[in-house]
Amino acid sequence: AQSVSQHNHHVILSEAASLELGCNYSYGGTVNLFWYVQYPGQHLQLLLKYFSGDPLVKGIKGFEAEFIKSKFSFNLRKPSVQWSDTAEYFCAVIFSGTYKYIFGTGTRLKVLA
Amino acid sequence: SQTIHQWPATLVQPVGSPLSLECTVEGTSNPNLYWYRQAAGRGLQLLFYSVGIGQISSEVPQNLSASRPQDRQFILSSKKLLLSDSGFYLCAWSVDNSPLHFGNGTRLTVT
C-alpha cells in the first residue's frame, strides 16, 4: 500500500541549531513531493514542492529538501532554526497515476529561544 | 482568484445523529476535491477524494460517506455519528498535481 512515514514525531532544538526532518514513502513509481507547515493556531501552508529536475529544492523561510529516489526519501532541512519555526511539519506525496494526496503523521518541532 | 469555503466552523452533535459538512470552491473548474481528518499525532488522514462529479474514492472504511453533486461542491456525510467521529475535518482542492489548498476546517465534537 502507498504510505508516507515521518519517523521523528517530536523534535526539540535550540535556536541556531540545524534541522533535518525525515520523510520516506513506499512506492516505486513517479511521485510529487511536498512539505507543509502548520504554525500554532494556523492553517497548513506549503513550504516547498518537488515535481522533477534538480532533486534539491528550496522553499520559503530558508527551508530546503532533497529528493533521493534510491532511498524513497524527501528530507526537510534548515541550516539554522529560529524560535518562529516552532510548528508542525507534514510531508505529503501524490502518486503518479492517482490523485491520492497522502500525508505523513507530522513532526512537531519546538525551538527553544 | 480561487477560494474555498467550508462550513460550519464548529459543530457539536449527539451520538447517532446525522452529519453534513459542505465545501465549495470558487474560481476554478474541475478541481480535485479532498476530505481529510486531522488528529493529533496522526497527521492528515485522507478520507475521500474526487476527480469529477459523482466520482468518489474512499480511503478509509467507516460510517462516513462523501458526495460531489456539482463540480465545485463536496459534501461529507454520516447517517449516524459515532463518538470516534469527533475530530477536525479539512476540505481541500487542487488542479492536476498542484499543491493542495485547504479550507478553514470544521471542528466536530460528538457527544
CSV table of C-alpha atoms in Angstrom, one decimal:
chain,number,residue,atom,x,y,z
A,1,ALA,CA,0.0,0.0,0.0
A,2,GLN,CA,1.1,3.5,-0.7
A,3,SER,CA,2.2,5.3,2.5
A,4,VAL,CA,4.3,8.1,3.9
A,5,SER,CA,6.4,7.9,7.0
A,6,GLN,CA,7.8,10.6,9.2
A,7,HIS,CA,9.9,9.0,11.9
A,8,ASN,CA,10.5,12.0,14.0
A,9,HIS,CA,7.3,12.8,15.9
A,10,HIS,CA,8.7,15.4,18.3
A,11,VAL,CA,11.9,17.4,17.8
A,12,ILE,CA,13.3,20.0,20.2
A,13,LEU,CA,16.1,22.2,19.2
A,14,SER,CA,17.8,25.3,20.4
A,15,GLU,CA,17.9,28.4,18.2
A,16,ALA,CA,20.6,28.3,15.5
A,17,ALA,CA,20.7,24.5,15.5
A,18,SER,CA,20.4,22.7,12.2
A,19,LEU,CA,17.3,20.8,11.4
A,20,GLU,CA,16.6,17.7,9.4
A,21,LEU,CA,13.2,16.0,9.3
A,22,GLY,CA,12.9,12.7,7.7
A,23,CYS,CA,10.2,11.6,5.2
A,24,ASN,CA,10.0,8.3,3.4
A,25,TYR,CA,7.4,6.9,1.1
A,26,SER,CA,6.6,3.5,-0.1
A,27,TYR,CA,6.1,3.5,-3.8
A,28,GLY,CA,8.3,2.6,-6.7
A,29,GLY,CA,6.8,4.9,-9.3
A,30,THR,CA,6.8,8.6,-10.0
A,31,VAL,CA,5.8,10.9,-7.2
A,32,ASN,CA,5.3,14.5,-6.5
A,33,LEU,CA,6.5,15.5,-3.1
A,34,PHE,CA,5.6,18.4,-0.7
A,35,TRP,CA,6.4,19.7,2.7
A,36,TYR,CA,3.7,21.7,4.5
A,37,VAL,CA,3.9,23.6,7.8
A,38,GLN,CA,1.3,24.4,10.3
A,39,TYR,CA,2.0,27.1,12.8
A,40,PRO,CA,0.1,27.1,16.1
A,41,GLY,CA,-3.4,28.1,15.6
A,42,GLN,CA,-3.0,28.5,11.8
A,43,HIS,CA,-3.8,26.5,8.7
A,44,LEU,CA,-1.5,24.4,6.7
A,45,GLN,CA,0.7,26.2,4.2
A,46,LEU,CA,3.1,25.0,1.6
A,47,LEU,CA,6.8,25.1,2.4
A,48,LEU,CA,8.2,23.6,-0.8
A,49,LYS,CA,7.5,21.1,-3.5
A,50,TYR,CA,9.3,18.7,-5.9
A,51,PHE,CA,7.9,17.6,-9.2
A,52,SER,CA,11.0,16.9,-11.3
A,53,GLY,CA,14.5,18.2,-12.1
A,54,ASP,CA,17.0,19.3,-9.5
A,55,PRO,CA,16.5,17.0,-6.5
A,56,LEU,CA,17.5,19.8,-4.1
A,57,VAL,CA,14.6,22.2,-3.8
A,58,LYS,CA,14.4,25.4,-1.9
A,59,GLY,CA,11.3,26.7,-0.3
A,60,ILE,CA,10.2,29.6,1.8
A,61,LYS,CA,11.8,30.8,5.0
A,62,GLY,CA,15.2,29.2,4.3
A,63,PHE,CA,13.9,25.6,4.2
A,64,GLU,CA,15.2,23.1,1.6
A,65,ALA,CA,14.6,19.5,0.9
A,66,GLU,CA,16.4,16.8,-1.0
A,67,PHE,CA,14.7,14.1,-3.1
A,68,ILE,CA,16.7,10.8,-3.0
A,69,LYS,CA,14.9,8.5,-5.3
A,70,SER,CA,17.0,5.4,-4.4
A,71,LYS,CA,16.1,5.9,-0.7
A,72,PHE,CA,12.4,6.9,-1.4
A,73,SER,CA,13.2,9.9,0.8
A,74,PHE,CA,12.4,13.6,0.8
A,75,ASN,CA,14.0,15.1,3.9
A,76,LEU,CA,13.5,18.6,5.0
A,77,ARG,CA,16.4,20.7,6.2
A,78,LYS,CA,17.2,24.1,7.5
A,79,PRO,CA,20.8,25.2,8.5
A,80,SER,CA,19.8,27.4,11.4
A,81,VAL,CA,16.4,27.3,13.0
A,82,GLN,CA,14.6,30.2,14.7
A,83,TRP,CA,12.1,30.3,17.5
A,84,SER,CA,9.5,31.2,14.9
A,85,ASP,CA,10.0,27.9,13.2
A,86,THR,CA,8.1,26.2,16.1
A,87,ALA,CA,5.3,24.4,14.2
A,88,GLU,CA,4.2,21.0,13.0
A,89,TYR,CA,5.7,19.9,9.7
A,90,PHE,CA,4.0,17.5,7.3
A,91,CYS,CA,5.4,15.6,4.4
A,92,ALA,CA,2.9,14.8,1.6
A,93,VAL,CA,3.1,12.6,-1.5
A,94,ILE,CA,1.0,12.3,-4.6
A,95,PHE,CA,1.5,9.2,-6.5
A,96,SER,CA,1.6,9.1,-10.3
A,97,GLY,CA,-1.4,7.7,-11.9
A,98,THR,CA,-3.6,8.6,-9.0
A,99,TYR,CA,-4.8,11.8,-7.4
A,100,LYS,CA,-4.2,10.4,-3.9
A,101,TYR,CA,-2.6,13.0,-1.8
A,102,ILE,CA,-1.2,11.3,1.3
A,103,PHE,CA,0.3,12.9,4.3
A,104,GLY,CA,2.7,11.7,6.9
A,105,THR,CA,1.8,11.8,10.6
A,106,GLY,CA,3.7,15.0,11.1
A,107,THR,CA,6.6,16.2,13.2
A,108,ARG,CA,6.2,18.7,16.0
A,109,LEU,CA,9.2,21.0,16.2
A,110,LYS,CA,9.8,23.1,19.2
A,111,VAL,CA,12.6,25.6,19.0
A,112,LEU,CA,13.9,27.0,22.3
A,113,ALA,CA,14.9,30.6,22.4
B,1,SER,CA,-8.9,34.2,-7.6
B,2,GLN,CA,-9.7,30.8,-6.2
B,3,THR,CA,-11.3,30.4,-2.8
B,4,ILE,CA,-12.6,27.5,-0.8
B,5,HIS,CA,-15.4,27.7,1.7
B,6,GLN,CA,-16.1,25.1,4.3
B,7,TRP,CA,-18.8,25.2,6.9
B,8,PRO,CA,-19.7,25.0,9.6
B,9,ALA,CA,-16.6,26.0,11.5
B,10,THR,CA,-17.7,24.1,14.6
B,11,LEU,CA,-20.3,21.5,15.3
B,12,VAL,CA,-21.5,19.6,18.3
B,13,GLN,CA,-23.7,16.7,17.6
B,14,PRO,CA,-25.0,13.8,19.7
B,15,VAL,CA,-24.1,10.2,19.0
B,16,GLY,CA,-26.4,8.7,16.4
B,17,SER,CA,-27.3,12.0,14.7
B,18,PRO,CA,-26.7,12.7,11.1
B,19,LEU,CA,-23.9,14.8,9.7
B,20,SER,CA,-23.5,17.0,6.7
B,21,LEU,CA,-20.4,19.1,6.1
B,22,GLU,CA,-20.2,21.2,3.0
B,23,CYS,CA,-17.3,22.5,0.9
B,24,THR,CA,-17.4,24.7,-2.1
B,25,VAL,CA,-14.6,26.0,-4.4
B,26,GLU,CA,-14.8,29.2,-6.4
B,27,GLY,CA,-12.6,30.4,-9.3
B,28,THR,CA,-11.5,27.1,-10.8
B,29,SER,CA,-13.1,24.4,-12.9
B,30,ASN,CA,-13.0,20.6,-12.4
B,31,PRO,CA,-10.8,20.6,-9.3
B,32,ASN,CA,-9.8,17.5,-7.5
B,33,LEU,CA,-11.5,17.6,-4.1
B,34,TYR,CA,-10.5,16.0,-0.8
B,35,TRP,CA,-11.7,15.4,2.7
B,36,TYR,CA,-9.2,14.8,5.4
B,37,ARG,CA,-9.5,14.3,9.2
B,38,GLN,CA,-6.7,15.8,11.3
B,39,ALA,CA,-5.9,14.3,14.7
B,40,ALA,CA,-3.0,15.0,17.0
B,41,GLY,CA,-0.2,12.5,16.3
B,42,ARG,CA,-1.9,11.1,13.3
B,43,GLY,CA,-1.4,13.8,10.7
B,44,LEU,CA,-4.0,14.2,8.0
B,45,GLN,CA,-5.9,11.1,7.2
B,46,LEU,CA,-7.3,11.0,3.7
B,47,LEU,CA,-10.9,10.1,3.9
B,48,PHE,CA,-12.3,10.7,0.4
B,49,TYR,CA,-11.2,12.3,-2.8
B,50,SER,CA,-13.0,13.1,-6.1
B,51,VAL,CA,-11.7,13.8,-9.5
B,52,GLY,CA,-15.1,14.7,-11.0
B,53,ILE,CA,-18.8,15.0,-10.5
B,54,GLY,CA,-20.2,11.8,-9.0
B,55,GLN,CA,-16.8,10.2,-8.7
B,56,ILE,CA,-15.8,9.4,-5.2
B,57,SER,CA,-12.8,7.3,-3.9
B,58,SER,CA,-13.0,6.1,-0.4
B,59,GLU,CA,-9.8,5.6,1.5
B,60,VAL,CA,-11.0,4.6,5.0
B,61,PRO,CA,-13.9,2.2,5.6
B,62,GLN,CA,-16.1,3.8,8.2
B,63,ASN,CA,-19.6,5.2,8.6
B,64,LEU,CA,-18.8,8.4,6.7
B,65,SER,CA,-19.6,9.0,3.1
B,66,ALA,CA,-19.0,11.7,0.5
B,67,SER,CA,-20.8,13.1,-2.5
B,68,ARG,CA,-20.0,15.5,-5.2
B,69,PRO,CA,-23.3,16.7,-6.6
B,70,GLN,CA,-21.7,19.6,-8.5
B,71,ASP,CA,-18.3,20.3,-10.0
B,72,ARG,CA,-17.2,22.5,-7.1
B,73,GLN,CA,-19.2,21.1,-4.3
B,74,PHE,CA,-18.1,18.3,-2.0
B,75,ILE,CA,-20.1,17.0,0.9
B,76,LEU,CA,-19.1,14.8,3.8
B,77,SER,CA,-22.0,12.9,5.4
B,78,SER,CA,-22.9,10.4,8.0
B,79,LYS,CA,-26.2,8.8,8.8
B,80,LYS,CA,-25.3,8.1,12.4
B,81,LEU,CA,-22.4,9.7,14.1
B,82,LEU,CA,-20.1,7.8,16.5
B,83,LEU,CA,-18.0,9.2,19.3
B,84,SER,CA,-14.9,8.2,17.3
B,85,ASP,CA,-16.0,10.6,14.5
B,86,SER,CA,-15.0,13.6,16.6
B,87,GLY,CA,-12.2,15.5,15.1
B,88,PHE,CA,-11.1,18.3,12.8
B,89,TYR,CA,-12.2,17.9,9.2
B,90,LEU,CA,-10.5,19.6,6.3
B,91,CYS,CA,-11.7,20.1,2.8
B,92,ALA,CA,-9.0,20.8,0.1
B,93,TRP,CA,-8.7,21.2,-3.6
B,94,SER,CA,-6.1,21.0,-6.3
B,95,VAL,CA,-5.8,21.0,-10.0
B,96,ASP,CA,-3.8,18.2,-11.6
B,97,ASN,CA,-1.0,17.6,-9.0
B,98,SER,CA,-0.6,21.1,-7.8
B,99,PRO,CA,-0.3,21.8,-4.1
B,100,LEU,CA,-3.4,21.5,-2.0
B,101,HIS,CA,-5.5,24.5,-1.0
B,102,PHE,CA,-7.2,24.0,2.3
B,103,GLY,CA,-10.5,25.2,3.8
B,104,ASN,CA,-10.6,26.6,7.3
B,105,GLY,CA,-11.8,23.2,8.7
B,106,THR,CA,-14.7,22.0,10.8
B,107,ARG,CA,-14.2,21.1,14.5
B,108,LEU,CA,-16.7,18.3,15.1
B,109,THR,CA,-17.5,17.1,18.6
B,110,VAL,CA,-19.7,14.1,19.0
B,111,THR,CA,-21.2,13.9,22.5
